[in-house]
Amino acid sequence: MADQKSVVFLGSINMDVILRIARLPKPGETIAMTDFHTAGGGKGANQAVASARSEAITSFVGRVGADEYGKTMLNLLQTSGINTDNIKVDSKSVTGQAFILLQKSGQNSIIINGGANQKIKKQDIFDAKEKIAAADFAVSQFEVSMERIEEFFIAAKDAGVKTILNPAPAKKATQKLLGLTDLIVPNEIEAQELTGVKITDETSAKKAAVLLADKGIANVVITLGSLGAYCYTPTFKKLIPAFKVKVLDTTGAGDTFIGALCSVLENDLGNIREAVVYASRAASLAVQHLGAIPSIPMKKQIMKR
């Protein structure tokens, strides 16, 4: 895992508006929040920052609005060491926003306003072809158009670049997109959406992974929260337990896992076990802090644990 990886992301850039509450309100009920703050987020941005903080060469394809949130997010990504040459400023859209209801238990519920993330064009993918071709991995999620992800993965495949799909938030994927995916990394809810299998343990995780493999995806990692992560590849099939920590906020934990994973993964995925352990360690550090991007650890913190 010594050589520096290069990762290109197509994805969402959001400003997270975090409302801390004791619990979710019941229908018709009004409750008070205990705290309110904003933080950088969006699944794409979170994963890219996690990749960069684990010292991968990281670039991004996406859009922000011509507003203060857009300026803030561009600056945040740039200061995190991410190449933003292929992030366009959309004068007709607002920057994506996520309203996060964070409960005392550490669980969260999220409401998304896609904004500029939904305005990415085919030309944006074409304009990023050099960055895509220079990468070891091309990574995307479901907070941007599936059609754009397909185009992004086709460009990656044409350049001999491995593709990683995080099918989040949970929704059905086209068979075309699944066929373009080298590694899929869903959580248990997203895996259930794609396979119909309710995942509660290693046995059900394996059943879902086999069904995903049957759809043409050779490599599957299903994240299972406190249970760990189930790996299913041609050479490695096993549940890797999670690190036991006190959870403060799960926001961005899955994104931290994916960004950290692709920063150390070998091109042939031969070190999948070691990479998943590293990614799990990164996610276990992230859940001990508030917010998505603010909680993502640096490589030296992950290695020290």
mmCIF file of C-alpha atoms in Angstrom:
data_model
loop_
_atom_site.group_PDB
_atom_site.id
_atom_site.type_symbol
_atom_site.label_atom_id
_atom_site.label_comp_id
_atom_site.label_asym_id
_atom_site.label_seq_id
_atom_site.Cartn_x
_atom_site.Cartn_y
_atom_site.Cartn_z
ATOM 1 C CA MET A 1 0.000 0.000 0.000
ATOM 2 C CA ALA A 2 3.052 2.255 -0.347
ATOM 3 C CA ASP A 3 2.537 3.758 -3.797
ATOM 4 C CA GLN A 4 0.358 6.872 -4.022
ATOM 5 C CA LYS A 5 -3.017 6.246 -5.634
ATOM 6 C CA SER A 6 -4.863 8.635 -7.955
ATOM 7 C CA VAL A 7 -8.652 8.834 -7.579
ATOM 8 C CA VAL A 8 -11.210 10.863 -9.558
ATOM 9 C CA PHE A 9 -14.702 11.438 -8.183
ATOM 10 C CA LEU A 10 -17.949 12.342 -9.905
ATOM 11 C CA GLY A 11 -20.378 13.378 -7.241
ATOM 12 C CA SER A 12 -22.330 15.722 -5.062
ATOM 13 C CA ILE A 13 -21.125 18.831 -3.270
ATOM 14 C CA ASN A 14 -23.453 20.013 -0.505
ATOM 15 C CA MET A 15 -23.527 22.368 2.408
ATOM 16 C CA ASP A 16 -24.803 20.383 5.380
ATOM 17 C CA VAL A 17 -27.202 22.189 7.714
ATOM 18 C CA ILE A 18 -27.127 20.153 10.938
ATOM 19 C CA LEU A 19 -29.992 20.349 13.437
ATOM 20 C CA ARG A 20 -29.287 18.580 16.728
ATOM 21 C CA ILE A 21 -32.434 17.164 18.324
ATOM 22 C CA ALA A 22 -33.237 14.728 21.135
ATOM 23 C CA ARG A 23 -35.316 12.550 18.799
ATOM 24 C CA LEU A 24 -37.348 12.752 15.593
ATOM 25 C CA PRO A 25 -40.662 14.624 15.993
ATOM 26 C CA LYS A 26 -43.897 12.660 15.701
ATOM 27 C CA PRO A 27 -46.384 13.688 12.951
ATOM 28 C CA GLY A 28 -47.870 17.078 13.892
ATOM 29 C CA GLU A 29 -45.397 17.582 16.761
ATOM 30 C CA THR A 30 -43.142 20.611 17.208
ATOM 31 C CA ILE A 31 -39.862 20.126 19.060
ATOM 32 C CA ALA A 32 -36.927 22.384 19.883
ATOM 33 C CA MET A 33 -33.443 21.808 18.512
ATOM 34 C CA THR A 34 -30.544 21.814 20.949
ATOM 35 C CA ASP A 35 -27.945 23.128 18.474
ATOM 36 C CA PHE A 36 -27.542 24.229 14.850
ATOM 37 C CA HIS A 37 -24.479 24.521 12.612
ATOM 38 C CA THR A 38 -23.320 24.153 9.012
ATOM 39 C CA ALA A 39 -20.516 21.991 7.632
ATOM 40 C CA GLY A 40 -19.244 20.929 4.231
ATOM 41 C CA GLY A 41 -20.764 17.721 2.869
ATOM 42 C CA GLY A 42 -22.276 15.841 -0.045
ATOM 43 C CA LYS A 43 -21.364 12.197 -0.596
ATOM 44 C CA GLY A 44 -18.983 13.013 -3.429
ATOM 45 C CA ALA A 45 -17.211 15.799 -1.545
ATOM 46 C CA ASN A 46 -16.997 13.722 1.649
ATOM 47 C CA GLN A 47 -15.437 10.781 -0.173
ATOM 48 C CA ALA A 48 -12.997 12.995 -2.039
ATOM 49 C CA VAL A 49 -11.845 14.683 1.173
ATOM 50 C CA ALA A 50 -11.391 11.262 2.805
ATOM 51 C CA SER A 51 -9.317 10.177 -0.192
ATOM 52 C CA ALA A 52 -7.182 13.320 -0.088
ATOM 53 C CA ARG A 53 -6.687 13.121 3.692
ATOM 54 C CA SER A 54 -5.428 9.569 3.163
ATOM 55 C CA GLU A 55 -2.886 11.102 0.760
ATOM 56 C CA ALA A 56 -4.284 9.923 -2.589
ATOM 57 C CA ILE A 57 -3.978 12.279 -5.579
ATOM 58 C CA THR A 58 -7.614 13.367 -5.749
ATOM 59 C CA SER A 59 -9.634 15.226 -8.395
ATOM 60 C CA PHE A 60 -13.328 15.992 -8.714
ATOM 61 C CA VAL A 61 -15.973 16.376 -11.412
ATOM 62 C CA GLY A 62 -19.101 18.247 -10.319
ATOM 63 C CA ARG A 63 -20.959 21.543 -9.980
ATOM 64 C CA VAL A 64 -21.695 24.169 -7.353
ATOM 65 C CA GLY A 65 -24.006 27.174 -7.476
ATOM 66 C CA ALA A 66 -22.863 30.794 -7.897
ATOM 67 C CA ASP A 67 -23.528 31.500 -4.219
ATOM 68 C CA GLU A 68 -21.701 31.748 -0.890
ATOM 69 C CA TYR A 69 -22.103 28.034 -0.182
ATOM 70 C CA GLY A 70 -20.496 27.317 -3.558
ATOM 71 C CA LYS A 71 -17.504 29.555 -2.801
ATOM 72 C CA THR A 72 -17.145 28.002 0.643
ATOM 73 C CA MET A 73 -17.231 24.448 -0.722
ATOM 74 C CA LEU A 74 -14.769 25.153 -3.540
ATOM 75 C CA ASN A 75 -12.365 26.668 -1.032
ATOM 76 C CA LEU A 76 -12.837 23.727 1.336
ATOM 77 C CA LEU A 77 -12.086 21.175 -1.378
ATOM 78 C CA GLN A 78 -9.065 23.115 -2.616
ATOM 79 C CA THR A 79 -7.594 23.523 0.867
ATOM 80 C CA SER A 80 -8.142 19.775 1.384
ATOM 81 C CA GLY A 81 -5.766 19.175 -1.528
ATOM 82 C CA ILE A 82 -8.369 18.250 -4.158
ATOM 83 C CA ASN A 83 -8.003 19.321 -7.782
ATOM 84 C CA THR A 84 -11.156 21.320 -8.610
ATOM 85 C CA ASP A 85 -10.406 22.144 -12.284
ATOM 86 C CA ASN A 86 -13.479 20.140 -13.317
ATOM 87 C CA ILE A 87 -15.926 21.625 -10.812
ATOM 88 C CA LYS A 88 -18.067 24.129 -12.717
ATOM 89 C CA VAL A 89 -19.936 27.067 -11.190
ATOM 90 C CA ASP A 90 -23.574 26.954 -12.319
ATOM 91 C CA SER A 91 -25.039 30.466 -12.392
ATOM 92 C CA LYS A 92 -28.627 29.162 -12.614
ATOM 93 C CA SER A 93 -28.587 26.772 -9.628
ATOM 94 C CA VAL A 94 -28.019 26.860 -5.891
ATOM 95 C CA THR A 95 -25.277 24.763 -4.339
ATOM 96 C CA GLY A 96 -26.604 21.433 -3.078
ATOM 97 C CA GLN A 97 -27.818 21.372 0.512
ATOM 98 C CA ALA A 98 -28.481 18.630 3.049
ATOM 99 C CA PHE A 99 -30.623 19.197 6.127
ATOM 100 C CA ILE A 100 -29.466 16.689 8.744
ATOM 101 C CA LEU A 101 -31.644 15.823 11.738
ATOM 102 C CA LEU A 102 -29.091 14.510 14.214
ATOM 103 C CA GLN A 103 -30.582 12.662 17.175
ATOM 104 C CA LYS A 104 -29.069 12.302 20.643
ATOM 105 C CA SER A 105 -28.464 8.598 19.852
ATOM 106 C CA GLY A 106 -26.066 9.584 17.063
ATOM 107 C CA GLN A 107 -28.443 8.400 14.318
ATOM 108 C CA ASN A 108 -29.356 10.840 11.566
ATOM 109 C CA SER A 109 -32.117 11.500 9.030
ATOM 110 C CA ILE A 110 -31.234 13.586 5.977
ATOM 111 C CA ILE A 111 -33.274 15.727 3.532
ATOM 112 C CA ILE A 112 -31.456 16.691 0.315
ATOM 113 C CA ASN A 113 -31.845 19.641 -2.059
ATOM 114 C CA GLY A 114 -29.774 18.503 -5.064
ATOM 115 C CA GLY A 115 -29.355 21.950 -6.639
ATOM 116 C CA ALA A 116 -26.339 22.213 -8.967
ATOM 117 C CA ASN A 117 -25.509 18.521 -8.424
ATOM 118 C CA GLN A 118 -28.447 17.675 -10.699
ATOM 119 C CA LYS A 119 -27.216 19.982 -13.477
ATOM 120 C CA ILE A 120 -24.004 18.133 -14.379
ATOM 121 C CA LYS A 121 -23.855 17.740 -18.177
ATOM 122 C CA LYS A 122 -22.375 15.120 -20.505
ATOM 123 C CA GLN A 123 -19.884 17.783 -21.605
ATOM 124 C CA ASP A 124 -18.600 18.003 -18.011
ATOM 125 C CA ILE A 125 -17.601 14.328 -18.218
ATOM 126 C CA PHE A 126 -15.972 14.854 -21.622
ATOM 127 C CA ASP A 127 -14.026 17.854 -20.314
ATOM 128 C CA ALA A 128 -12.636 15.703 -17.483
ATOM 129 C CA LYS A 129 -11.340 12.905 -19.734
ATOM 130 C CA GLU A 130 -7.670 13.630 -18.983
ATOM 131 C CA LYS A 131 -8.245 13.498 -15.214
ATOM 132 C CA ILE A 132 -10.244 10.285 -15.590
ATOM 133 C CA ALA A 133 -7.564 8.623 -17.735
ATOM 134 C CA ALA A 134 -4.839 9.546 -15.223
ATOM 135 C CA ALA A 135 -6.623 7.890 -12.283
ATOM 136 C CA ASP A 136 -6.336 4.449 -10.709
ATOM 137 C CA PHE A 137 -10.002 4.555 -9.659
ATOM 138 C CA ALA A 138 -13.126 6.431 -10.798
ATOM 139 C CA VAL A 139 -15.691 6.696 -7.985
ATOM 140 C CA SER A 140 -19.314 7.852 -7.931
ATOM 141 C CA GLN A 141 -22.537 7.751 -5.874
ATOM 142 C CA PHE A 142 -26.273 8.263 -6.465
ATOM 143 C CA GLU A 143 -26.548 11.975 -5.555
ATOM 144 C CA VAL A 144 -25.943 12.816 -9.231
ATOM 145 C CA SER A 145 -27.753 11.600 -12.350
ATOM 146 C CA MET A 146 -27.373 7.880 -13.131
ATOM 147 C CA GLU A 147 -26.951 8.765 -16.802
ATOM 148 C CA ARG A 148 -23.909 10.910 -15.937
ATOM 149 C CA ILE A 149 -22.448 8.102 -13.806
ATOM 150 C CA GLU A 150 -22.800 5.712 -16.745
ATOM 151 C CA GLU A 151 -20.953 8.189 -19.008
ATOM 152 C CA PHE A 152 -18.283 8.683 -16.341
ATOM 153 C CA PHE A 153 -17.750 4.937 -15.941
ATOM 154 C CA ILE A 154 -17.664 4.412 -19.722
ATOM 155 C CA ALA A 155 -14.908 7.053 -19.964
ATOM 156 C CA ALA A 156 -13.047 5.291 -17.142
ATOM 157 C CA LYS A 157 -13.412 1.854 -18.733
ATOM 158 C CA ASP A 158 -12.224 3.211 -22.090
ATOM 159 C CA ALA A 159 -9.073 4.436 -20.317
ATOM 160 C CA GLY A 160 -8.532 1.157 -18.427
ATOM 161 C CA VAL A 161 -9.473 2.726 -15.077
ATOM 162 C CA LYS A 162 -11.218 0.670 -12.366
ATOM 163 C CA THR A 163 -14.707 1.868 -11.336
ATOM 164 C CA ILE A 164 -16.145 1.986 -7.805
ATOM 165 C CA LEU A 165 -19.861 2.569 -7.228
ATOM 166 C CA ASN A 166 -21.381 3.613 -3.910
ATOM 167 C CA PRO A 167 -25.126 3.109 -4.630
ATOM 168 C CA ALA A 168 -26.220 5.711 -2.070
ATOM 169 C CA PRO A 169 -28.774 6.946 -1.283
ATOM 170 C CA ALA A 170 -30.577 3.631 -1.874
ATOM 171 C CA LYS A 171 -32.283 3.269 -5.242
ATOM 172 C CA LYS A 172 -32.489 0.810 -8.114
ATOM 173 C CA ALA A 173 -29.547 0.863 -10.525
ATOM 174 C CA THR A 174 -29.644 0.215 -14.254
ATOM 175 C CA GLN A 175 -28.151 -3.074 -15.427
ATOM 176 C CA LYS A 176 -25.943 -1.012 -17.724
ATOM 177 C CA LEU A 177 -24.403 0.816 -14.755
ATOM 178 C CA LEU A 178 -23.920 -2.375 -12.746
ATOM 179 C CA GLY A 179 -22.198 -3.918 -15.752
ATOM 180 C CA LEU A 180 -19.747 -1.001 -15.806
ATOM 181 C CA THR A 181 -18.904 -1.386 -12.097
ATOM 182 C CA ASP A 182 -15.732 -3.165 -10.942
ATOM 183 C CA LEU A 183 -16.379 -2.762 -7.191
ATOM 184 C CA ILE A 184 -19.681 -1.910 -5.507
ATOM 185 C CA VAL A 185 -19.784 -0.649 -1.903
ATOM 186 C CA PRO A 186 -23.365 -0.460 -0.554
ATOM 187 C CA ASN A 187 -24.497 -0.458 3.059
ATOM 188 C CA GLU A 188 -27.079 -3.033 4.174
ATOM 189 C CA ILE A 189 -30.084 -0.876 3.154
ATOM 190 C CA GLU A 190 -28.634 -0.086 -0.284
ATOM 191 C CA ALA A 191 -27.731 -3.746 -0.836
ATOM 192 C CA GLN A 192 -31.313 -4.734 0.059
ATOM 193 C CA GLU A 193 -32.650 -2.208 -2.471
ATOM 194 C CA LEU A 194 -30.492 -3.772 -5.196
ATOM 195 C CA THR A 195 -31.057 -7.445 -4.298
ATOM 196 C CA GLY A 196 -34.232 -7.730 -2.215
ATOM 197 C CA VAL A 197 -32.277 -9.469 0.568
ATOM 198 C CA LYS A 198 -32.761 -8.130 4.111
ATOM 199 C CA ILE A 199 -29.292 -8.144 5.655
ATOM 200 C CA THR A 200 -28.967 -8.890 9.364
ATOM 201 C CA ASP A 201 -25.774 -10.979 9.583
ATOM 202 C CA GLU A 202 -22.872 -12.482 7.632
ATOM 203 C CA THR A 203 -25.045 -15.183 6.025
ATOM 204 C CA SER A 204 -27.578 -12.726 4.594
ATOM 205 C CA ALA A 205 -24.751 -10.369 3.542
ATOM 206 C CA LYS A 206 -23.171 -13.214 1.581
ATOM 207 C CA LYS A 207 -26.514 -14.003 -0.077
ATOM 208 C CA ALA A 208 -26.854 -10.355 -1.213
ATOM 209 C CA ALA A 209 -23.223 -10.270 -2.388
ATOM 210 C CA VAL A 210 -23.736 -13.396 -4.512
ATOM 211 C CA LEU A 211 -26.778 -11.788 -6.155
ATOM 212 C CA LEU A 212 -24.755 -8.630 -6.898
ATOM 213 C CA ALA A 213 -21.992 -10.780 -8.381
ATOM 214 C CA ASP A 214 -24.636 -12.470 -10.546
ATOM 215 C CA LYS A 215 -25.474 -9.007 -11.920
ATOM 216 C CA GLY A 216 -21.917 -8.801 -13.287
ATOM 217 C CA ILE A 217 -20.041 -7.109 -10.429
ATOM 218 C CA ALA A 218 -16.960 -9.155 -9.570
ATOM 219 C CA ASN A 219 -16.147 -7.360 -6.315
ATOM 220 C CA VAL A 220 -18.563 -6.469 -3.503
ATOM 221 C CA VAL A 221 -18.024 -4.850 -0.104
ATOM 222 C CA ILE A 222 -21.198 -4.435 1.986
ATOM 223 C CA THR A 223 -20.777 -2.154 5.002
ATOM 224 C CA LEU A 224 -22.795 -3.325 8.004
ATOM 225 C CA GLY A 225 -22.288 -0.567 10.580
ATOM 226 C CA SER A 226 -21.276 -1.972 13.960
ATOM 227 C CA LEU A 227 -21.052 -5.519 12.511
ATOM 228 C CA GLY A 228 -18.243 -4.566 10.134
ATOM 229 C CA ALA A 229 -17.899 -5.031 6.364
ATOM 230 C CA TYR A 230 -18.560 -8.148 4.295
ATOM 231 C CA CYS A 231 -16.138 -8.673 1.389
ATOM 232 C CA TYR A 232 -16.954 -10.848 -1.592
ATOM 233 C CA THR A 233 -14.316 -11.022 -4.322
ATOM 234 C CA PRO A 234 -12.998 -13.892 -6.461
ATOM 235 C CA THR A 235 -10.161 -14.397 -3.947
ATOM 236 C CA PHE A 236 -11.550 -13.192 -0.584
ATOM 237 C CA LYS A 237 -14.950 -13.850 0.985
ATOM 238 C CA LYS A 238 -15.193 -12.837 4.627
ATOM 239 C CA LEU A 239 -16.744 -10.509 7.213
ATOM 240 C CA ILE A 240 -14.224 -8.054 8.651
ATOM 241 C CA PRO A 241 -15.390 -6.910 12.116
ATOM 242 C CA ALA A 242 -15.823 -3.206 12.904
ATOM 243 C CA PHE A 243 -13.708 -1.358 15.460
ATOM 244 C CA LYS A 244 -15.645 -0.845 18.706
ATOM 245 C CA VAL A 245 -15.967 2.864 19.548
ATOM 246 C CA LYS A 246 -18.433 5.273 21.163
ATOM 247 C CA VAL A 247 -20.591 6.754 18.376
ATOM 248 C CA LEU A 248 -21.347 10.483 18.435
ATOM 249 C CA ASP A 249 -22.453 11.090 14.809
ATOM 250 C CA THR A 250 -22.680 8.589 11.938
ATOM 251 C CA THR A 251 -22.921 11.341 9.267
ATOM 252 C CA GLY A 252 -20.273 10.722 6.603
ATOM 253 C CA ALA A 253 -18.982 7.457 8.106
ATOM 254 C CA GLY A 254 -19.741 5.458 4.957
ATOM 255 C CA ASP A 255 -18.177 8.180 2.804
ATOM 256 C CA THR A 256 -15.057 8.177 4.973
ATOM 257 C CA PHE A 257 -14.884 4.388 4.506
ATOM 258 C CA ILE A 258 -15.028 4.636 0.702
ATOM 259 C CA GLY A 259 -12.579 7.539 0.360
ATOM 260 C CA ALA A 260 -10.087 5.822 2.648
ATOM 261 C CA LEU A 261 -10.596 2.471 0.893
ATOM 262 C CA CYS A 262 -9.789 3.697 -2.608
ATOM 263 C CA SER A 263 -6.737 5.623 -1.362
ATOM 264 C CA VAL A 264 -4.940 2.392 -0.430
ATOM 265 C CA LEU A 265 -6.562 -0.241 -2.670
ATOM 266 C CA GLU A 266 -4.326 -1.906 -5.255
ATOM 267 C CA ASN A 267 -5.478 -1.751 -8.875
ATOM 268 C CA ASP A 268 -6.068 -5.510 -8.957
ATOM 269 C CA LEU A 269 -7.882 -5.326 -5.573
ATOM 270 C CA GLY A 270 -5.410 -7.916 -4.298
ATOM 271 C CA ASN A 271 -5.120 -6.205 -0.912
ATOM 272 C CA ILE A 272 -8.884 -5.909 -0.342
ATOM 273 C CA ARG A 273 -8.687 -7.220 3.237
ATOM 274 C CA GLU A 274 -5.979 -4.754 4.319
ATOM 275 C CA ALA A 275 -7.740 -1.889 2.526
ATOM 276 C CA VAL A 276 -11.071 -2.661 4.230
ATOM 277 C CA VAL A 277 -9.391 -2.804 7.655
ATOM 278 C CA TYR A 278 -7.790 0.588 6.970
ATOM 279 C CA ALA A 279 -11.127 2.031 5.764
ATOM 280 C CA SER A 280 -12.957 0.622 8.812
ATOM 281 C CA ARG A 281 -10.406 2.235 11.094
ATOM 282 C CA ALA A 282 -10.953 5.585 9.325
ATOM 283 C CA ALA A 283 -14.745 5.307 9.677
ATOM 284 C CA SER A 284 -14.457 4.382 13.384
ATOM 285 C CA LEU A 285 -12.553 7.631 13.968
ATOM 286 C CA ALA A 286 -15.089 9.669 11.958
ATOM 287 C CA VAL A 287 -18.133 8.559 13.996
ATOM 288 C CA GLN A 288 -16.557 9.914 17.177
ATOM 289 C CA HIS A 289 -16.855 13.512 15.916
ATOM 290 C CA LEU A 290 -19.634 15.820 14.668
ATOM 291 C CA GLY A 291 -20.284 16.555 11.008
ATOM 292 C CA ALA A 292 -19.196 14.887 7.767
ATOM 293 C CA ILE A 293 -16.062 16.598 6.432
ATOM 294 C CA PRO A 294 -14.927 17.962 9.845
ATOM 295 C CA SER A 295 -14.841 14.399 11.236
ATOM 296 C CA ILE A 296 -12.775 12.779 8.453
ATOM 297 C CA PRO A 297 -9.353 11.751 9.810
ATOM 298 C CA MET A 298 -5.912 12.265 8.291
ATOM 299 C CA LYS A 299 -3.792 9.255 7.280
ATOM 300 C CA LYS A 300 -1.403 9.694 10.218
ATOM 301 C CA GLN A 301 -4.371 9.526 12.645
ATOM 302 C CA ILE A 302 -5.674 6.343 11.002
ATOM 303 C CA MET A 303 -2.251 4.681 11.012
ATOM 304 C CA LYS A 304 -1.670 5.638 14.666
ATOM 305 C CA ARG A 305 -4.843 3.994 15.991
#
